[in-house]
mmCIF file of N, CA and C in Angstrom:
data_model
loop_
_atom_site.group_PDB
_atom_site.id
_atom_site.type_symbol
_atom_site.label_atom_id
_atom_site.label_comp_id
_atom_site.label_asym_id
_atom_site.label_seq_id
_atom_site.Cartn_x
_atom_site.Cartn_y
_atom_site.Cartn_z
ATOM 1 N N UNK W 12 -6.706 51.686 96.412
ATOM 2 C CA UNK W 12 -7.579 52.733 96.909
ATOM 3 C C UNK W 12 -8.884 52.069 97.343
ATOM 4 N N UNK W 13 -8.795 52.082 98.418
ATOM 5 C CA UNK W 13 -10.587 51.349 99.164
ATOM 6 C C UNK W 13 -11.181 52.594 99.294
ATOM 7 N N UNK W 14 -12.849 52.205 98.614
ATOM 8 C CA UNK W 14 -13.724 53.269 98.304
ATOM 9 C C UNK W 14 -14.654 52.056 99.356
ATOM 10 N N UNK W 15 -15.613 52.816 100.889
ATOM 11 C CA UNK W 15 -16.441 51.889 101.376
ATOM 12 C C UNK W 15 -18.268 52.207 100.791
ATOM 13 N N UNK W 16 -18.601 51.176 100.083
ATOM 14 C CA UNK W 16 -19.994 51.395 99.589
ATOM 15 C C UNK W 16 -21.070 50.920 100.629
ATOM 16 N N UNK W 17 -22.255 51.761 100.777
ATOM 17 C CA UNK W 17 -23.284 51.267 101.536
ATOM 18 C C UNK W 17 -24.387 50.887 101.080
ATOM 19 N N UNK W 18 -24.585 49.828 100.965
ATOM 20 C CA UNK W 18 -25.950 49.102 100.076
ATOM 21 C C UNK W 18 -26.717 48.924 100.969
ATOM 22 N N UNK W 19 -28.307 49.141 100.066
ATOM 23 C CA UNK W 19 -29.176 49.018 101.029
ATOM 24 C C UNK W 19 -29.626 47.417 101.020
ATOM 25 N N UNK W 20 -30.730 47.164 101.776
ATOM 26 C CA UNK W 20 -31.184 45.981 102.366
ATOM 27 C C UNK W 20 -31.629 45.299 100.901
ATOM 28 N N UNK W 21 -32.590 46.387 100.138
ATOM 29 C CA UNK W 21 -32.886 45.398 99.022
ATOM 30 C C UNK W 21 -32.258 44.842 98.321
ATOM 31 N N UNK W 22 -30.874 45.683 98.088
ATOM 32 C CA UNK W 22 -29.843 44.897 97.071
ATOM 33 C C UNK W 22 -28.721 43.822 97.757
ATOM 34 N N UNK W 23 -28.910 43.629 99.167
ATOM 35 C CA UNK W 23 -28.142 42.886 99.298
ATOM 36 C C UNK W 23 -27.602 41.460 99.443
ATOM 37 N N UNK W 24 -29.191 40.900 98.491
ATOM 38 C CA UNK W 24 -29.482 39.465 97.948
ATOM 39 C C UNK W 24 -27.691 39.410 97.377
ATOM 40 N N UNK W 25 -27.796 40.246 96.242
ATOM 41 C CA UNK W 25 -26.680 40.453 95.449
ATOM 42 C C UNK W 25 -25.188 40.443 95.832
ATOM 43 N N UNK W 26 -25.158 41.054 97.162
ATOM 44 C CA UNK W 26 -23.761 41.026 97.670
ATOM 45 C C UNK W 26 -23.606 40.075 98.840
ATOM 46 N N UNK W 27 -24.458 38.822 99.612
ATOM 47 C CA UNK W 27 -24.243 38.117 100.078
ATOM 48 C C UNK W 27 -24.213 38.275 100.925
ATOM 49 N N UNK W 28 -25.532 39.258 101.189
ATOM 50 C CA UNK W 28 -26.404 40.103 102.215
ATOM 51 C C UNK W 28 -25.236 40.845 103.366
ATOM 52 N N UNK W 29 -24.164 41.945 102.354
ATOM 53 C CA UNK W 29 -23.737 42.401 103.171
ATOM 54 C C UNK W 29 -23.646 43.845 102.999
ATOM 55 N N UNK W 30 -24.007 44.363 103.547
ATOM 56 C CA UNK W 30 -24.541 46.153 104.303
ATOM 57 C C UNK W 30 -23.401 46.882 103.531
ATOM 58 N N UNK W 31 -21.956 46.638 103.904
ATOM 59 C CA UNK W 31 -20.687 47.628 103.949
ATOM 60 C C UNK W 31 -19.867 46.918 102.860
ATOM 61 N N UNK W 32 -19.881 47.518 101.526
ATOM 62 C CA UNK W 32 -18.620 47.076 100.990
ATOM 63 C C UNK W 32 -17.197 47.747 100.872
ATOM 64 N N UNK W 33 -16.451 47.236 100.474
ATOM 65 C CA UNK W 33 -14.836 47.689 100.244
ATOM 66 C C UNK W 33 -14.661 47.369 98.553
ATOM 67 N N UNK W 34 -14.585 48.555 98.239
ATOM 68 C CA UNK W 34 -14.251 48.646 96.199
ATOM 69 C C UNK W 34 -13.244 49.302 95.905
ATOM 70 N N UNK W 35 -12.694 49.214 94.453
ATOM 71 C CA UNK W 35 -12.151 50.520 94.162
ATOM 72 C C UNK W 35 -12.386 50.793 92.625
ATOM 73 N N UNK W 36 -11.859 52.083 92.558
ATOM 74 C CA UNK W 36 -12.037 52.746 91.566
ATOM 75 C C UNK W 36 -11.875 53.992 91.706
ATOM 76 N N UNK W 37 -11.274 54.726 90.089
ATOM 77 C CA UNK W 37 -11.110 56.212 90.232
ATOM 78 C C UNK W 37 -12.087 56.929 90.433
ATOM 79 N N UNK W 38 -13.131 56.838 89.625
ATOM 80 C CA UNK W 38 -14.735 57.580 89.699
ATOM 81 C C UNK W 38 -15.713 56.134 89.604
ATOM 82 N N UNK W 39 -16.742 56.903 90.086
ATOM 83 C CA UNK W 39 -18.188 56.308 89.789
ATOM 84 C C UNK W 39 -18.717 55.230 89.467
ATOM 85 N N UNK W 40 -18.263 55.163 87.811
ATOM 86 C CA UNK W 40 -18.172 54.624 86.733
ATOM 87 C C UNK W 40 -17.263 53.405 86.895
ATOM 88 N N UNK W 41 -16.045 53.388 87.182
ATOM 89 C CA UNK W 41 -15.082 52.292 88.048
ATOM 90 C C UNK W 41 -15.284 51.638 88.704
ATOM 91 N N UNK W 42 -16.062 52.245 89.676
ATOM 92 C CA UNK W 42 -16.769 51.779 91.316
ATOM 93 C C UNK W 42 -17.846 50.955 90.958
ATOM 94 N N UNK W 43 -18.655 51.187 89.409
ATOM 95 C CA UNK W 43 -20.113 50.763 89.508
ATOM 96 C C UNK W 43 -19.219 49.140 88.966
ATOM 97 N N UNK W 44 -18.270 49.431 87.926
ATOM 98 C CA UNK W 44 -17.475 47.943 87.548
ATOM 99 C C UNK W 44 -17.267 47.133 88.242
ATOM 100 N N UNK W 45 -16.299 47.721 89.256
ATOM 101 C CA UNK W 45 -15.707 46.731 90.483
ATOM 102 C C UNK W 45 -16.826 46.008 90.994
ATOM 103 N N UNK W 46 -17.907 46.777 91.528
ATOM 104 C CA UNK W 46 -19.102 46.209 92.431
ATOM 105 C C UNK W 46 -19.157 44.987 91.340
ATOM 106 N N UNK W 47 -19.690 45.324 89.623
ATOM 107 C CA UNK W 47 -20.012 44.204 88.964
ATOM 108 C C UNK W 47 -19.188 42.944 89.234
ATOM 109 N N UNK W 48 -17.460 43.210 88.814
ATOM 110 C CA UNK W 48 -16.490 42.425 89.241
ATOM 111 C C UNK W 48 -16.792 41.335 90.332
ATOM 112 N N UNK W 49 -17.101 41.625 91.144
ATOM 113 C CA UNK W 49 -17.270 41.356 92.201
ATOM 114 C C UNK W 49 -18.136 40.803 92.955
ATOM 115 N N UNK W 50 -19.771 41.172 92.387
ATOM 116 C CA UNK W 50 -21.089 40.606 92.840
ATOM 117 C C UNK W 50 -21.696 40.802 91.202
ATOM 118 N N UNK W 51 -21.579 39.817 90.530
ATOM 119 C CA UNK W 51 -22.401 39.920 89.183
ATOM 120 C C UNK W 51 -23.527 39.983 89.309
ATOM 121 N N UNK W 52 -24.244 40.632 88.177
ATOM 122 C CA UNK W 52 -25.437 41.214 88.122
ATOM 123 C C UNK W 52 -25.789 42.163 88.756
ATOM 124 N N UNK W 53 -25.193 42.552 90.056
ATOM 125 C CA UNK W 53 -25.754 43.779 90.467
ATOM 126 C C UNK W 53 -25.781 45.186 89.546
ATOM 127 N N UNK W 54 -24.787 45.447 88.661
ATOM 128 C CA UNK W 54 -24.673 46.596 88.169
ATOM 129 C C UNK W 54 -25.833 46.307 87.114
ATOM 130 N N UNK W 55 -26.744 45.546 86.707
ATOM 131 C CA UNK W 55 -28.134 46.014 85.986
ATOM 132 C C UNK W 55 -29.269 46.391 87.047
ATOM 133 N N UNK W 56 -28.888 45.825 87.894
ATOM 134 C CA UNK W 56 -29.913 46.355 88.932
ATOM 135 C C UNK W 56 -29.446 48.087 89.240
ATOM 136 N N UNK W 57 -28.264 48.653 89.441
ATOM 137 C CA UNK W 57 -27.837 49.991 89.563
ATOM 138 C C UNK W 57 -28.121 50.751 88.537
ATOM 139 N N UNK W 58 -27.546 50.247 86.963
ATOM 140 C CA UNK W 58 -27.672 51.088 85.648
ATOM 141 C C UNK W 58 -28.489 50.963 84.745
ATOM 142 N N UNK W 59 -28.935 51.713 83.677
ATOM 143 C CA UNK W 59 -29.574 51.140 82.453
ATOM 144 C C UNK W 59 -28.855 50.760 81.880
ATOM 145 N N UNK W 60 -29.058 50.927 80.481
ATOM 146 C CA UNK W 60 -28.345 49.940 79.732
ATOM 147 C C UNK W 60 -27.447 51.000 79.044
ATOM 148 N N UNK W 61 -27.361 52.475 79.059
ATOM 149 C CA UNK W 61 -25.865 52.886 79.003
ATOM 150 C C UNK W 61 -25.247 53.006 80.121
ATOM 151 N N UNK W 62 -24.868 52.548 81.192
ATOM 152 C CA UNK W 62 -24.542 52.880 82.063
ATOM 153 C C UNK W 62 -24.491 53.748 83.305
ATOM 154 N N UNK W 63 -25.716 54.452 82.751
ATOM 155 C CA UNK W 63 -26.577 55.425 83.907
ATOM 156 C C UNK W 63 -26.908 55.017 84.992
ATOM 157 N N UNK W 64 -27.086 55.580 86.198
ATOM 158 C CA UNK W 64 -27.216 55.384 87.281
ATOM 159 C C UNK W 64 -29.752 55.003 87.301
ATOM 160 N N UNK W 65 -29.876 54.297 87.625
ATOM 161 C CA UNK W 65 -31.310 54.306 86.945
ATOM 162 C C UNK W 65 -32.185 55.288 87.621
ATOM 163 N N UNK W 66 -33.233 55.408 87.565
ATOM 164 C CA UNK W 66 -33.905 56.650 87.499
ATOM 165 C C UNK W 66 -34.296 56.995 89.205
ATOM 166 N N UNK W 67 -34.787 55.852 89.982
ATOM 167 C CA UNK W 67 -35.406 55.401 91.463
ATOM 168 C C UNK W 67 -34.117 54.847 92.405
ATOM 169 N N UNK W 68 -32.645 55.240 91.932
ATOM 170 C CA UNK W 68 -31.416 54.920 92.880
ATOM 171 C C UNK W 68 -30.966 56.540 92.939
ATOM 172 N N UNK W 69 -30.639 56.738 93.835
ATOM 173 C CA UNK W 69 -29.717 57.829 93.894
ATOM 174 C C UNK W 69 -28.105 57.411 94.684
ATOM 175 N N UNK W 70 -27.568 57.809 94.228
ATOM 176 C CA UNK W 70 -25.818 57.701 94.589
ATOM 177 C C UNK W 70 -25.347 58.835 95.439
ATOM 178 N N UNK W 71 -24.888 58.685 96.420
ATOM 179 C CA UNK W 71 -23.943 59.637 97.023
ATOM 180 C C UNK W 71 -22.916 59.712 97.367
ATOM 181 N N UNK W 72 -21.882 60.731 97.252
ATOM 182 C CA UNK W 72 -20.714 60.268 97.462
ATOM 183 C C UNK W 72 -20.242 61.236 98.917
ATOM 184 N N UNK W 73 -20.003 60.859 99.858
ATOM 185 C CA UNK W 73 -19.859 61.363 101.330
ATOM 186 C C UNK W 73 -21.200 62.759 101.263
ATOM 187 N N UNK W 74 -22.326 61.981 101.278
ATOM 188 C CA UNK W 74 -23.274 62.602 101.410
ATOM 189 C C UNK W 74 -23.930 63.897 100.515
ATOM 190 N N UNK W 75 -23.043 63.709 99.253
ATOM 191 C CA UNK W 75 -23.056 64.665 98.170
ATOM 192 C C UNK W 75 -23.877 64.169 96.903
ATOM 193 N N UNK W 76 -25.251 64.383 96.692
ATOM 194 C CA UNK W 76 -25.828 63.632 95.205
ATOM 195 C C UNK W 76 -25.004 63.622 93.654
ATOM 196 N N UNK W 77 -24.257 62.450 93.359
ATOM 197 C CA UNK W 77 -23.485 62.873 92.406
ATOM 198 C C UNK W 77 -24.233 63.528 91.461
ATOM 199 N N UNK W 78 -25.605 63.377 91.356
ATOM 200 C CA UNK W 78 -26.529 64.133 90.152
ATOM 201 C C UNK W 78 -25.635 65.804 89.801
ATOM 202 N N UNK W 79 -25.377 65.920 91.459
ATOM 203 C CA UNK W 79 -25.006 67.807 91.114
ATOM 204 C C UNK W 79 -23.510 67.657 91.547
ATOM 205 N N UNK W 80 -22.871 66.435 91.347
ATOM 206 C CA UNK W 80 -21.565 66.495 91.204
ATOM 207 C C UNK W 80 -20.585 66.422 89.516
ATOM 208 N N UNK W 81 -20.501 65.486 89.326
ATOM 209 C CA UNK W 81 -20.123 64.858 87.828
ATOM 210 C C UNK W 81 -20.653 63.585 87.142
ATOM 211 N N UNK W 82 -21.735 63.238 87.971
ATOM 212 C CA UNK W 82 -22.006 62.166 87.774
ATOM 213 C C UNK W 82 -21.404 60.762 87.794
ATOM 214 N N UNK W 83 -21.497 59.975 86.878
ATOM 215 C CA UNK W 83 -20.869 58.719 87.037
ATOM 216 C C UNK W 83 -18.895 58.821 87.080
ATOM 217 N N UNK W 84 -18.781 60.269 86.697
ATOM 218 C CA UNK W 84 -17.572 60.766 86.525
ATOM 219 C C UNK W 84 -17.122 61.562 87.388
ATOM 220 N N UNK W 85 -17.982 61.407 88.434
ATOM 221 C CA UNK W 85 -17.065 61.910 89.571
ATOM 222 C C UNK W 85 -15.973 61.358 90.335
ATOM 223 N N UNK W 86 -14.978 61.902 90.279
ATOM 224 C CA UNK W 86 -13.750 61.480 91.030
ATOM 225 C C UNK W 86 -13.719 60.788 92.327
ATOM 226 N N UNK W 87 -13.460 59.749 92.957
ATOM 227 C CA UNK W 87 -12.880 59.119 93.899
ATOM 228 C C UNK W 87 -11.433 59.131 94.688
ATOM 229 N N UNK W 88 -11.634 58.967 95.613
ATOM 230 C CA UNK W 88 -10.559 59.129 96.828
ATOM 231 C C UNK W 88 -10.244 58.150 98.100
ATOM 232 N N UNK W 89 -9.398 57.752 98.453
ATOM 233 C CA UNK W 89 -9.123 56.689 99.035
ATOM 234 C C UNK W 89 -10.103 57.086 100.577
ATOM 235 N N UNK W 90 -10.761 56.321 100.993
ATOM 236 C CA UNK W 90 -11.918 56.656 102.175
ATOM 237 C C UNK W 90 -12.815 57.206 101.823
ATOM 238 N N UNK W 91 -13.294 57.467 100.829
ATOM 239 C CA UNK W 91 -14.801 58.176 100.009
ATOM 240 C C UNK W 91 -15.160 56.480 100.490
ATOM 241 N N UNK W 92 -16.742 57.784 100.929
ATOM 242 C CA UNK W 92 -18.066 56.847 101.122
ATOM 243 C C UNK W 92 -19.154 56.784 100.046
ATOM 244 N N UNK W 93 -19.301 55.749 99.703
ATOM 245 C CA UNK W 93 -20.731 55.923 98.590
ATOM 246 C C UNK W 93 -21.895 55.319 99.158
ATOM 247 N N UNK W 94 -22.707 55.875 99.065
ATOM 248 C CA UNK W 94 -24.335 55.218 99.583
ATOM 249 C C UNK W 94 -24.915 54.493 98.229
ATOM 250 N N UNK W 95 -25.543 53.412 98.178
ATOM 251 C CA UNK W 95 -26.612 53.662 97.322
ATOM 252 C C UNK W 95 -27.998 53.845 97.976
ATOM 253 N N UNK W 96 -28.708 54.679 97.345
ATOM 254 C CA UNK W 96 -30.336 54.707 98.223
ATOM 255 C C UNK W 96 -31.495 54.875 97.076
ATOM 256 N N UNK W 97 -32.141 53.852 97.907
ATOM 257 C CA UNK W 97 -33.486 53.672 96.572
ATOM 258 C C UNK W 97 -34.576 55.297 96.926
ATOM 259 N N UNK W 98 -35.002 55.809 95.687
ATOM 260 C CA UNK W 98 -36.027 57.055 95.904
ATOM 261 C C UNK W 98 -36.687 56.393 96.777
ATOM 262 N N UNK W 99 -37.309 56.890 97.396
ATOM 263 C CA UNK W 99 -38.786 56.993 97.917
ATOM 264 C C UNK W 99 -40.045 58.173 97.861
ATOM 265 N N UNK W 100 -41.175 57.440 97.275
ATOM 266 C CA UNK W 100 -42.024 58.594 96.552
ATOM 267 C C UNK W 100 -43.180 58.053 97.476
ATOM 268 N N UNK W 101 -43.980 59.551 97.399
ATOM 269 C CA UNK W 101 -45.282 59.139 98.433
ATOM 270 C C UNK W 101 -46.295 60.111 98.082
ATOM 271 N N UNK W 102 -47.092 60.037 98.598
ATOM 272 C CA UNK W 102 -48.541 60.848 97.967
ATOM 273 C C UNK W 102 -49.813 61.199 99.036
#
């Protein structure tokens, strides 16, 4: 099951500065593994230290905030898109 992830520019020291990945996993939580699998260390840069998504990333899954989905337990599907996107706060 290829899940395609879209990382942004800052994190993509981590993946070998590349924009579009190809993962898999059933949910979220799977997806955040594989990425680890795959490009170590990135998943402390994504989670805290239970495995939460951290406070200034938001996740989407085909343009849906998993916050108001299931969270890290939201289900996956073969061609689901995930974004990651850093907050942006302003004043």
């Amino acid at each position: 099951m290829a899940i395609t992830v879209l990382v942004p520019t800052a994190l993509q020291n981590f993946t070998n500065n590349q924009a579009t990945l190809e993962c898999n996993g059933s949910n979220i939580a799977e997806l955040l593994d594989s990425l680890e699998q795959s490009f170590p260390g990135i998943k402390s840069r994504l989670c805290d230290e239970a495995g939460k998504p951290r406070r200034f990333l938001n996740l989407y899954l085909n343009s849906e905030d998993i916050r108001f989905l299931e969270g890290t337990d939201t289900p996956l599907k073969d061609g689901d898109e995930v974004s990651i996107v850093p907050a942006v706060a302003g004043g």
